[in-house]
């Protein structure tokens, strides 16, 4: 599944975050939020809206 909305992927077992076609991060929503990497920053922006 490819998605741009956090609500679509946050319950997935594994999320693969791509940046310019390359894998930037892999993990669950909780794991990726704890890393405070690209996924965290993208998710934080969506949660503010």
mmCIF file of C-alpha atoms in Angstrom:
data_model
loop_
_atom_site.group_PDB
_atom_site.id
_atom_site.type_symbol
_atom_site.label_atom_id
_atom_site.label_comp_id
_atom_site.label_asym_id
_atom_site.label_seq_id
_atom_site.Cartn_x
_atom_site.Cartn_y
_atom_site.Cartn_z
ATOM 1 C CA UNK A 1 0.000 0.000 0.000
ATOM 2 C CA UNK A 2 1.232 3.488 -0.772
ATOM 3 C CA UNK A 3 -0.262 6.290 1.295
ATOM 4 C CA UNK A 4 0.300 9.927 2.120
ATOM 5 C CA UNK A 5 -2.071 10.174 5.066
ATOM 6 C CA UNK A 6 -1.003 9.153 8.547
ATOM 7 C CA UNK A 7 -4.443 7.762 9.362
ATOM 8 C CA UNK A 8 -4.051 5.233 6.534
ATOM 9 C CA UNK A 9 -0.759 3.726 7.728
ATOM 10 C CA UNK A 10 -0.495 4.211 11.479
ATOM 11 C CA UNK A 11 -2.077 0.810 12.275
ATOM 12 C CA UNK A 12 0.085 -1.105 9.795
ATOM 13 C CA UNK A 13 2.454 -3.757 11.186
ATOM 14 C CA UNK A 14 5.358 -2.329 9.206
ATOM 15 C CA UNK A 15 5.764 1.081 7.592
ATOM 16 C CA UNK A 16 8.459 1.787 5.004
ATOM 17 C CA UNK A 17 9.275 5.480 4.646
ATOM 18 C CA UNK A 18 10.695 6.529 1.280
ATOM 19 C CA UNK A 19 12.729 9.655 0.626
ATOM 20 C CA UNK A 20 13.568 10.425 -3.007
ATOM 21 C CA UNK A 21 12.907 6.786 -3.907
ATOM 22 C CA UNK A 22 15.204 5.399 -1.211
ATOM 23 C CA UNK A 23 14.205 3.650 2.008
ATOM 24 C CA UNK A 24 14.707 6.131 4.844
ATOM 25 C CA UNK A 25 13.129 4.212 7.741
ATOM 26 C CA UNK A 26 11.266 0.992 8.508
ATOM 27 C CA UNK A 27 9.165 0.191 11.565
ATOM 28 C CA UNK A 28 5.770 0.419 13.214
ATOM 29 C CA UNK A 29 4.110 3.770 13.865
ATOM 30 C CA UNK A 30 5.262 3.660 17.496
ATOM 31 C CA UNK A 31 8.842 2.739 16.584
ATOM 32 C CA UNK A 32 9.105 5.424 13.922
ATOM 33 C CA UNK A 33 7.649 8.102 16.177
ATOM 34 C CA UNK A 34 10.203 7.192 18.871
ATOM 35 C CA UNK A 35 13.087 7.560 16.374
ATOM 36 C CA UNK A 36 12.035 11.167 15.676
ATOM 37 C CA UNK A 37 13.240 10.892 12.087
ATOM 38 C CA UNK A 38 11.548 11.679 8.784
ATOM 39 C CA UNK A 39 8.321 9.806 9.624
ATOM 40 C CA UNK A 40 8.053 11.636 12.942
ATOM 41 C CA UNK A 41 8.400 15.024 11.257
ATOM 42 C CA UNK A 42 5.881 14.184 8.523
ATOM 43 C CA UNK A 43 3.409 12.758 11.049
ATOM 44 C CA UNK A 44 3.807 15.749 13.358
ATOM 45 C CA UNK A 45 2.962 18.108 10.495
ATOM 46 C CA UNK A 46 -0.223 16.162 9.688
ATOM 47 C CA UNK A 47 -1.292 16.053 13.328
ATOM 48 C CA UNK A 48 -0.962 19.851 13.579
ATOM 49 C CA UNK A 49 -3.407 20.364 10.679
#
